[in-house]
């Protein structure tokens, strides 16, 4: 449970630091592919689903 919270906070912080000029757009579209790839590099337990509308969804299988 705490791991999911940690991942969400990490994504939120990475969004604020990587896309400050597009923060409204970023929050609407969810995590960017670059952010997800960076997260996947550090944690092998995270799975990413590409939604039908093109948005990315981070899923923790635990």
PDB file of C-alpha atoms in Angstrom:
ATOM      1  CA  UNK A   1       0.000   0.000   0.000  1.00  0.00           C
ATOM      2  CA  UNK A   2       2.751   2.456   0.921  1.00  0.00           C
ATOM      3  CA  UNK A   3       4.589   1.525  -2.283  1.00  0.00           C
ATOM      4  CA  UNK A   4       1.657   2.655  -4.411  1.00  0.00           C
ATOM      5  CA  UNK A   5       1.552   5.938  -2.483  1.00  0.00           C
ATOM      6  CA  UNK A   6       5.302   6.375  -3.005  1.00  0.00           C
ATOM      7  CA  UNK A   7       4.946   5.760  -6.744  1.00  0.00           C
ATOM      8  CA  UNK A   8       2.094   8.260  -7.035  1.00  0.00           C
ATOM      9  CA  UNK A   9       4.044  10.902  -5.141  1.00  0.00           C
ATOM     10  CA  UNK A  10       7.113  10.241  -7.297  1.00  0.00           C
ATOM     11  CA  UNK A  11       5.089  10.636 -10.489  1.00  0.00           C
ATOM     12  CA  UNK A  12       3.538  13.844  -9.159  1.00  0.00           C
ATOM     13  CA  UNK A  13       6.920  15.319  -8.216  1.00  0.00           C
ATOM     14  CA  UNK A  14       8.507  14.284 -11.516  1.00  0.00           C
ATOM     15  CA  UNK A  15       5.642  15.945 -13.366  1.00  0.00           C
ATOM     16  CA  UNK A  16       6.072  19.186 -11.490  1.00  0.00           C
ATOM     17  CA  UNK A  17       9.815  19.233 -12.139  1.00  0.00           C
ATOM     18  CA  UNK A  18       9.851  18.039 -15.766  1.00  0.00           C
ATOM     19  CA  UNK A  19       6.814  19.871 -17.203  1.00  0.00           C
ATOM     20  CA  UNK A  20       6.245  23.099 -15.251  1.00  0.00           C
ATOM     21  CA  UNK A  21       4.970  25.004 -18.298  1.00  0.00           C
ATOM     22  CA  UNK A  22       2.411  22.323 -19.212  1.00  0.00           C
ATOM     23  CA  UNK A  23       1.263  21.330 -15.730  1.00  0.00           C
ATOM     24  CA  UNK A  24      -2.448  21.519 -16.574  1.00  0.00           C
ATOM     25  CA  UNK A  25      -1.945  19.366 -19.654  1.00  0.00           C
ATOM     26  CA  UNK A  26       0.259  16.916 -17.755  1.00  0.00           C
ATOM     27  CA  UNK A  27      -2.231  16.447 -14.940  1.00  0.00           C
ATOM     28  CA  UNK A  28      -5.018  15.765 -17.442  1.00  0.00           C
ATOM     29  CA  UNK A  29      -3.048  13.237 -19.479  1.00  0.00           C
ATOM     30  CA  UNK A  30      -1.511  11.360 -16.571  1.00  0.00           C
ATOM     31  CA  UNK A  31       2.168  10.453 -16.425  1.00  0.00           C
ATOM     32  CA  UNK A  32       4.192  11.002 -19.594  1.00  0.00           C
ATOM     33  CA  UNK A  33       5.874   8.121 -21.400  1.00  0.00           C
ATOM     34  CA  UNK A  34       9.284   9.534 -20.467  1.00  0.00           C
ATOM     35  CA  UNK A  35       8.353   9.567 -16.781  1.00  0.00           C
ATOM     36  CA  UNK A  36       6.970   6.027 -16.976  1.00  0.00           C
ATOM     37  CA  UNK A  37      10.106   4.724 -18.686  1.00  0.00           C
ATOM     38  CA  UNK A  38      12.214   6.362 -15.974  1.00  0.00           C
ATOM     39  CA  UNK A  39      10.069   4.737 -13.281  1.00  0.00           C
ATOM     40  CA  UNK A  40      10.244   1.334 -14.967  1.00  0.00           C
ATOM     41  CA  UNK A  41      14.015   1.616 -15.068  1.00  0.00           C
ATOM     42  CA  UNK A  42      14.110   1.864 -11.267  1.00  0.00           C
ATOM     43  CA  UNK A  43      11.343  -0.560 -10.363  1.00  0.00           C
ATOM     44  CA  UNK A  44      10.668  -3.839 -12.137  1.00  0.00           C
ATOM     45  CA  UNK A  45       7.487  -4.438 -10.124  1.00  0.00           C
ATOM     46  CA  UNK A  46       5.525  -1.708 -11.911  1.00  0.00           C
ATOM     47  CA  UNK A  47       3.430  -2.494 -14.977  1.00  0.00           C
ATOM     48  CA  UNK A  48       2.234   0.090 -17.475  1.00  0.00           C
ATOM     49  CA  UNK A  49      -1.047  -0.140 -19.346  1.00  0.00           C
ATOM     50  CA  UNK A  50      -1.732   1.931 -22.436  1.00  0.00           C
ATOM     51  CA  UNK A  51      -5.370   2.931 -22.323  1.00  0.00           C
ATOM     52  CA  UNK A  52      -7.553   2.918 -25.485  1.00  0.00           C
ATOM     53  CA  UNK A  53      -7.654   6.729 -25.481  1.00  0.00           C
ATOM     54  CA  UNK A  54      -3.845   6.895 -25.573  1.00  0.00           C
ATOM     55  CA  UNK A  55      -3.298   7.718 -21.909  1.00  0.00           C
ATOM     56  CA  UNK A  56      -0.763   5.771 -19.894  1.00  0.00           C
ATOM     57  CA  UNK A  57      -1.701   4.088 -16.625  1.00  0.00           C
ATOM     58  CA  UNK A  58       0.802   2.884 -14.029  1.00  0.00           C
ATOM     59  CA  UNK A  59      -0.268  -0.300 -12.259  1.00  0.00           C
ATOM     60  CA  UNK A  60       1.355  -1.936  -9.248  1.00  0.00           C
ATOM     61  CA  UNK A  61       0.562  -5.688  -9.284  1.00  0.00           C
ATOM     62  CA  UNK A  62       1.206  -6.117  -5.532  1.00  0.00           C
TER      63      UNK A  62
END
